[in-house]
Short mmCIF file of C-alpha atoms and ligand atoms in Angstrom, two decimals:
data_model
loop_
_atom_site.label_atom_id
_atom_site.label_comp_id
_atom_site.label_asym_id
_atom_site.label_seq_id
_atom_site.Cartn_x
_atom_site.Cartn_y
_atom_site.Cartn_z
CA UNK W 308 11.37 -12.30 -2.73
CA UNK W 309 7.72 -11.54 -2.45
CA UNK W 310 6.54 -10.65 1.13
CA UNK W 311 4.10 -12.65 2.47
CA UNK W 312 1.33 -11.84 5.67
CA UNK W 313 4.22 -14.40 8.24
CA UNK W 314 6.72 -11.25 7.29
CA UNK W 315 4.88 -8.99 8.35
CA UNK W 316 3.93 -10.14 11.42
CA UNK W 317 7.45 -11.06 12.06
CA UNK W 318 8.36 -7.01 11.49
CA UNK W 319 6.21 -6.79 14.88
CA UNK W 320 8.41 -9.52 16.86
CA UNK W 321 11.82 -7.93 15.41
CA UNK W 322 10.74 -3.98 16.23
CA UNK W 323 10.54 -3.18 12.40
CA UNK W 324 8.88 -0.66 11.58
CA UNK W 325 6.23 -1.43 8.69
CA UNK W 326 5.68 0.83 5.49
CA UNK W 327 2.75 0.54 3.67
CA UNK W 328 1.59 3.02 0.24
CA UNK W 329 -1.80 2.74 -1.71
CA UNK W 330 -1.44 2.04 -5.83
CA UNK W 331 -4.33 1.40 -8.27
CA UNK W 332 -2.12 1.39 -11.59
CA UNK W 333 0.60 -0.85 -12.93
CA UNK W 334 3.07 2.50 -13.22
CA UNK W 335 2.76 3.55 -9.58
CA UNK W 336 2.36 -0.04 -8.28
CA UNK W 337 5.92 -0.52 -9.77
CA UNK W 338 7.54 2.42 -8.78
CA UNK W 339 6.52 1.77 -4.95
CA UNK W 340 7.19 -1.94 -5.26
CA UNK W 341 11.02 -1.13 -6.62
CA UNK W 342 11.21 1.50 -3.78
CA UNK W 343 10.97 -1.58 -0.97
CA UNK W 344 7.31 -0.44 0.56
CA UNK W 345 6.37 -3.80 2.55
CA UNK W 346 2.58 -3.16 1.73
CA UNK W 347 0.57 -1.82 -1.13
CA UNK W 348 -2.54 -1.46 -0.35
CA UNK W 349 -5.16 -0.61 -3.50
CA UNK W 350 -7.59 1.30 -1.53
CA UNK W 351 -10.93 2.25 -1.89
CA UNK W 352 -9.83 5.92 -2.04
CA UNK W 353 -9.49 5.48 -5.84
CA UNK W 354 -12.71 6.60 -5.31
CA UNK W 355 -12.11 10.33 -4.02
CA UNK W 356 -7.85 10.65 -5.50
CA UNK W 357 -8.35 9.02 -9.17
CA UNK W 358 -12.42 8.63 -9.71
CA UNK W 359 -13.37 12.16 -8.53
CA UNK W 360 -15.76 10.89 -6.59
CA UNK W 361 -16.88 11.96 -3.55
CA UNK W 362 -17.48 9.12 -1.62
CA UNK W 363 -15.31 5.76 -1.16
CA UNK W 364 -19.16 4.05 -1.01
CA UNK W 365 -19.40 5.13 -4.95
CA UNK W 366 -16.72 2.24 -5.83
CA UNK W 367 -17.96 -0.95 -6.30
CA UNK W 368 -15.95 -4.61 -6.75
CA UNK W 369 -15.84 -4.31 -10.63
CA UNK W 370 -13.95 -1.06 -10.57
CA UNK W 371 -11.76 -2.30 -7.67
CA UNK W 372 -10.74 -5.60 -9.20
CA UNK W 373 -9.71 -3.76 -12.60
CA UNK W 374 -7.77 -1.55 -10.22
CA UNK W 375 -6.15 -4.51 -7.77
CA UNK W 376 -5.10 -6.39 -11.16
CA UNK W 377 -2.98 -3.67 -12.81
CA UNK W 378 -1.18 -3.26 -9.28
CA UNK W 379 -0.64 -7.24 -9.00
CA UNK W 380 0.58 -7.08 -12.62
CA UNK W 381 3.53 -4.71 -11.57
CA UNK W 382 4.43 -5.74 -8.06
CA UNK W 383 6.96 -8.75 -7.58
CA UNK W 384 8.50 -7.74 -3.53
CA UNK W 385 5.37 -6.00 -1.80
CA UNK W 386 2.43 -8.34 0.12
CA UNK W 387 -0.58 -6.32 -2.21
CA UNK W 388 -3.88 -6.01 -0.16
CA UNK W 389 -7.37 -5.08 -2.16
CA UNK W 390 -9.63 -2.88 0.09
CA UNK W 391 -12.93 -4.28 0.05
CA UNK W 392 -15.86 -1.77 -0.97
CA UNK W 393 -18.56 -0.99 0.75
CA UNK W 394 -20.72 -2.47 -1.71
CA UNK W 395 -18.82 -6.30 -1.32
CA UNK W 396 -19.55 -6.61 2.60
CA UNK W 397 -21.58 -4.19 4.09
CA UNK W 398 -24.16 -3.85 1.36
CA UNK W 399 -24.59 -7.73 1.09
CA UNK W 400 -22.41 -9.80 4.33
CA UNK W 401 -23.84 -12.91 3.16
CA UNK W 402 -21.70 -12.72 -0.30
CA UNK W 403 -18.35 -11.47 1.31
CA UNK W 404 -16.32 -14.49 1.64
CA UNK W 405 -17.08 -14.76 -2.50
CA UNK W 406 -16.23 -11.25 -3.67
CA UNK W 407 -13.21 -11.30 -1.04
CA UNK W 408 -12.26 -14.74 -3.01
CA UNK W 409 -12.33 -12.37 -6.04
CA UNK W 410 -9.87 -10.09 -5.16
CA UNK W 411 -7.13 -13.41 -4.53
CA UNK W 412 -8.14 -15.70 -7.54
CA UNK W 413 -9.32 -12.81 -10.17
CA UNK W 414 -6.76 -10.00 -8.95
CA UNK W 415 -3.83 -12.00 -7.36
CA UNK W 416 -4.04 -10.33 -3.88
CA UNK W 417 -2.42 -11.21 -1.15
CA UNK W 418 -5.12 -10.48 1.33
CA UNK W 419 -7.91 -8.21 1.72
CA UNK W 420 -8.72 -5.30 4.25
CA UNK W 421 -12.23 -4.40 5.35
CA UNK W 422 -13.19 -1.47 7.38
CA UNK W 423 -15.01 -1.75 10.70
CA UNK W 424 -18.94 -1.71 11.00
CA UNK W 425 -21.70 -3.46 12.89
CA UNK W 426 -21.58 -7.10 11.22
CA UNK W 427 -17.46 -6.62 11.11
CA UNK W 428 -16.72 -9.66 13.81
CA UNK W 429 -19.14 -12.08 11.89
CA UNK W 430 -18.29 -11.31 7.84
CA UNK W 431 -14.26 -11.19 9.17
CA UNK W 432 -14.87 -14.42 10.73
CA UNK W 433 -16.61 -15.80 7.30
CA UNK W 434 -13.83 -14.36 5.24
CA UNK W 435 -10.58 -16.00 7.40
CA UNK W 436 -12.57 -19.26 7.98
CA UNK W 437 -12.90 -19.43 3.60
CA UNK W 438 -8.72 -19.26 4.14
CA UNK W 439 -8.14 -15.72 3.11
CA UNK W 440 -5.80 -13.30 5.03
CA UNK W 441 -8.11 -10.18 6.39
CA UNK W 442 -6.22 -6.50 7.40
CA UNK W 443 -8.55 -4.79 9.94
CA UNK W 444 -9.74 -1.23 9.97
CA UNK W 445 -10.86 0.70 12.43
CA UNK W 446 -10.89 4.30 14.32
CA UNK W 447 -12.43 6.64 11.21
CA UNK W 448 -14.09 4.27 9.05
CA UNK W 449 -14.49 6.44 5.75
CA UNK W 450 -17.09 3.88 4.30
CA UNK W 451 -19.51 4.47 7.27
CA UNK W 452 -18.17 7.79 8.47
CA UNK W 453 -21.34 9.62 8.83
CA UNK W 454 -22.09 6.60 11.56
CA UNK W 455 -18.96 8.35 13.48
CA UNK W 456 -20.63 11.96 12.85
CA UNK W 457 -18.03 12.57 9.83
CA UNK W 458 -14.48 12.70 9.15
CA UNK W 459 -13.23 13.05 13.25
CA UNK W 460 -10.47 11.75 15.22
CA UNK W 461 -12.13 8.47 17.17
CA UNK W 462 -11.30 7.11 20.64
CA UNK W 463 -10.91 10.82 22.26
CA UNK W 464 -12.88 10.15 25.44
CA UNK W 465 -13.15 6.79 27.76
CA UNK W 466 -15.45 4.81 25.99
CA UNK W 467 -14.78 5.22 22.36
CA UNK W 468 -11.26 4.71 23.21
CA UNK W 469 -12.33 1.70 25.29
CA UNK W 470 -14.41 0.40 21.76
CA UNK W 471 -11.47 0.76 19.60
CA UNK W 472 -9.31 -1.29 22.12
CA UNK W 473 -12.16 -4.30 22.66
CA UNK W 474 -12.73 -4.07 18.53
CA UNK W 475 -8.92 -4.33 17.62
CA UNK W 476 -8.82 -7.16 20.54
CA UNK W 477 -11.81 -8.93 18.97
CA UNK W 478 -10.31 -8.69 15.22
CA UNK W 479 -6.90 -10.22 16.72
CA UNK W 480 -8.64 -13.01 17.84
CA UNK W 481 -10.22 -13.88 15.15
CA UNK W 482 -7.03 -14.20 13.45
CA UNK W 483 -6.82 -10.70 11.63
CA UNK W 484 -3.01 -10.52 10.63
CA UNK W 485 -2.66 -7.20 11.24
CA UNK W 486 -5.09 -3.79 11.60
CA UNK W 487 -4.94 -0.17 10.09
CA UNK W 488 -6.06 2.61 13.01
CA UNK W 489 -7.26 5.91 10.74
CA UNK W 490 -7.39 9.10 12.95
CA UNK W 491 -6.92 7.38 16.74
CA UNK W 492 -5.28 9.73 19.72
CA UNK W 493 -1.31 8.91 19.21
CA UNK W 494 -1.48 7.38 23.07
CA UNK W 495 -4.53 5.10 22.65
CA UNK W 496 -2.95 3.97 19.32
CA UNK W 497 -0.04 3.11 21.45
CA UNK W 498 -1.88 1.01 24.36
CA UNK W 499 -3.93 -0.70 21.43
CA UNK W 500 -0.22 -1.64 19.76
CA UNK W 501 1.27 -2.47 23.16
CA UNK W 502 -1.85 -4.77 23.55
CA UNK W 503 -1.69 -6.44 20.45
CA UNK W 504 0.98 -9.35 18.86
CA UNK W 505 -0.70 -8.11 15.60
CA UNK W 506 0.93 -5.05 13.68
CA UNK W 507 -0.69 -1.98 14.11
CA UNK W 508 -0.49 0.14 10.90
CA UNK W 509 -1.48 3.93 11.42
CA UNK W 510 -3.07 6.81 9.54
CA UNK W 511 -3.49 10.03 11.57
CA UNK W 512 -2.54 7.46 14.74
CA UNK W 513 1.00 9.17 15.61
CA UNK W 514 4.31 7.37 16.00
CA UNK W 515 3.97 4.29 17.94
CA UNK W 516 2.09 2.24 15.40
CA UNK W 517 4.02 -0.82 13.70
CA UNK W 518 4.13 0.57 10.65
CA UNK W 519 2.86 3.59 8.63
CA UNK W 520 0.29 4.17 5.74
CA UNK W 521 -0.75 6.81 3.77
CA UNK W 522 -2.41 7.67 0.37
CA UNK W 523 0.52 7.74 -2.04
CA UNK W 524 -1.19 10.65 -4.24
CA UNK W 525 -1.33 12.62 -0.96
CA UNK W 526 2.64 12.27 -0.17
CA UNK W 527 3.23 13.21 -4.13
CA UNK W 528 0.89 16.18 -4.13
CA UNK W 529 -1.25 14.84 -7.13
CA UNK W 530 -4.00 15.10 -4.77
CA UNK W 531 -5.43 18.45 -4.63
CA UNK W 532 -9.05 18.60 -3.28
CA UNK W 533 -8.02 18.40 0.26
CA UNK W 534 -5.10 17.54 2.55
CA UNK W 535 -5.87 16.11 6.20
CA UNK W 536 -3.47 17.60 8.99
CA UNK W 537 -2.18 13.82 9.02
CA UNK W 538 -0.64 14.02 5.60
CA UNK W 539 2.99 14.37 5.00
CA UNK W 540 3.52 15.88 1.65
CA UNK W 541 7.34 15.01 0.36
CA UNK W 542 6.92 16.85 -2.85
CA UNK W 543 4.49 18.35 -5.27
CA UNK W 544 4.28 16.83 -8.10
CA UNK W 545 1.61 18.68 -9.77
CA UNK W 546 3.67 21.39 -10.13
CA UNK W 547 5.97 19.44 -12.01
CA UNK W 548 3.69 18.07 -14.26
CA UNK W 549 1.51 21.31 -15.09
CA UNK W 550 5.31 22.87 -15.85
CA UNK W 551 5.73 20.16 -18.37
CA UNK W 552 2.61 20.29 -20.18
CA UNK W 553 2.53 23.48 -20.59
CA UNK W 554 6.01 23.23 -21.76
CA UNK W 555 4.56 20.46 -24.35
CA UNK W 556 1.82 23.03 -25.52
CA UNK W 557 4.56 25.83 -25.81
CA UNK W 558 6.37 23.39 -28.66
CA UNK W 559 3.44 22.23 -30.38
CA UNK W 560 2.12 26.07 -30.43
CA UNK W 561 5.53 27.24 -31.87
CA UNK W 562 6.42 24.53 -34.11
CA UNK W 563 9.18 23.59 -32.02
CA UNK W 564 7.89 19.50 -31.62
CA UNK W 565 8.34 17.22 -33.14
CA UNK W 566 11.18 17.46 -35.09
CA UNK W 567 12.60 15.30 -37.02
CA UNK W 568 14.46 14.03 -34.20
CA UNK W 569 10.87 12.44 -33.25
CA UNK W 570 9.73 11.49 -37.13
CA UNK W 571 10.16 8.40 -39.32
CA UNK W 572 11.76 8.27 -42.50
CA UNK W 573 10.84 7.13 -45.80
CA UNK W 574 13.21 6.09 -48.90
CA UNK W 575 14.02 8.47 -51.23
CA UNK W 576 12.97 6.68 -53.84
CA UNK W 577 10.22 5.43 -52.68
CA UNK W 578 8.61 8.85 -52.02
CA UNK W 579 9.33 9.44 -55.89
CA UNK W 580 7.33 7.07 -56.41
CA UNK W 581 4.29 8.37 -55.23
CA UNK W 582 2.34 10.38 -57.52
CA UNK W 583 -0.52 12.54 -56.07
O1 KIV J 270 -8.51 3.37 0.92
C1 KIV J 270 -7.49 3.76 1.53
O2 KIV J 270 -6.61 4.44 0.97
C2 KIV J 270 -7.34 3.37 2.92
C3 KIV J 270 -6.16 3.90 3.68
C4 KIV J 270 -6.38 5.31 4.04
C5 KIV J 270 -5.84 3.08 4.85
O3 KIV J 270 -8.15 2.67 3.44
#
C-alpha cells in the first residue's frame, strides 16, 4: 500500500521512527522502495552525486522532473517527494505554486520539499493553499548556503537556535506536513521535535529527530568527492564495481567474453547458404 503524507504524520503520534533515502533513477528508486524506506526523496543533490556539478543551484525544474519521473515510475510503497530547485521558487516566487504543480501532475509526486530562505513563509503558504503537500527545510540550506557563511552546523548559539525554532514553528503552522533539519546541534533538534506535532526528519541533526535522511549514494559509497562527518557509510560500493569492470576488461582483453555461452546461433544450413 502506497504511503501517503496522513502516515507519516501518524509515525510521529505512534513513536515510529521515520526513514527517508534520496533516488533520481527508476533502478535505485526500486531497490529502496522494495527495501520499505517510508520516504524517497529525489533531491536536488543530483546536482553534486550524479550531475558533477558543483552546486545544487546548477539544477533546474527540467532536469529535476526527468529525474522525479523515473523514481515515480519504480516506486509503488514509498510517499516520493521532488525537491524543488532553486531556480522554481527562489529565482521566480511568483511561479512556484505552478512548477510545484509540475512535480505532482507531470512527475506523480507525492509532495514537494523546499528549502528555507527569505520569501519561504509566503511561497510555502502559496504552494499548500494551491492543495499540494510541502516538506520544510531548514538549518543548512545548501541552495542559499553562502547566506549561512557556507556549509556550517546552524543554530549553535542563542539566536540562530532561537530562528530555527520560530522558522520550524512558522512552517508548522502553515500546515507543512513535516520538516527536514540539515546540520542543527543534536539538542536544539530535539527541543524543535519536542515542540512540534510535525515529524522532524534529520541530516547531521543527531538522534532525536522523527525520522532519518541521508543521500543514498553517500551510505553506498558511490559518492566520492566528499563525505560530511554526518554520513554513515554501510558499504562501498565503488569498490565493487571498479573490481568488476576491470574484471569485464580482463575478458574482453583475453578473449575470455563472450563465449558462446553469450552468442546466438544460426542454422546450419542457412549459413551454407550464404555466399561471400
Ligand atoms: O537534496 C537532497 O539530497 C536533500 C537532502 C540532503 C535532505 O535535500
Amino acid at each position: 500500500m502506497k504511503l501517503t503524507v496522513r502516515d507519516i504524520i501518524c509515525k510521529k503520534q505512534n513513536a515510529e521512527k521515520i526513514t527517508m533515502l534520496t533516488a533520481y533513477d527508476y533502478p535505485l528508486a526500486s531497490i529502496i522502495d522494495r527495501a520499505g524506506i517510508d520516504i524517497i526523496l529525489v533531491g536536488d543533490s543530483v546536482a553534486n552525486v550524479v550531475l558533477g556539478l558543483d552546486s545544487t543551484t546548477q539544477v533546474g525544474m527540467q532536469e529535476m522532473l526527468h529525474h522525479a519521473k523515473a523514481v515515480t515510475r519504480a516506486v509503488k510503497h514509498a510517499l516520493v517527494v521532488g525537491d524543488m530547485p532553486y531556480e522554481s521558487y527562489q529565482v521566480n516566487p511568483e511561479k512556484s505554486a505552478m512548477n510545484a504543480r509540475s512535480f505532482i501532475e507531470e512527475a506523480h509526486c507525492d509532495a514537494v520539499k523546499l528549502e528555507w530562505f527569505d520569501r519561504c513563509l509566503e511561497v510555502t503558504e502559496r504552494i499548500i493553499k494551491s492543495g499540494i503537500a510541502v516538506m520544510g527545510h531548514i538549518g543548512l540550506t545548501p541552495q542559499t548556503a553562502d547566506k549561512l557563511g557556507g556549509f556550517k552546523v546552524q543554530g549553535k548559539d542563542v539566536e540562530s537556535a532561537k530562528r530555527l525554532i520560530e522558522q520550524a514553528i512558522a512552517l508548522e503552522r502553515l500546515g507543512c506536513f513535516s520538516i527536514v533539519l540539515e546540520c542543527v546541534p543534536d539538542l536544539v533538534a530535539q527541543l524543535i521535535t519536542q515542540r512540534l506535532k510535525i515529524p522532524t526528519i534529520g541530516i547531521g541533526a543527531g538522534p532525536w529527530c522523527d525520522g532519518q535522511v541521508l543521500v543514498t549514494y553517500d551510505l553506498l559509497g558511490l559518492f566520492e568527492r566528499f563525505r560530511p562527518k554526518f554520513v554513515k557509510q554501510y558499504t562501498n560500493i565503488s569498490v565493487k564495481i571498479k573490481e568488476a569492470i576491470e574484471e569485464y576488461k580482463k575478458e574482453v582483453k583475453e578473449g575470455l567474453f563472450p563465449t558462446r555461452e553469450h552468442s546466438f546461433s544460426i542454422d546450419k544450413k542457412e549459413l551454407d547458404k550464404i555466399i561471400l
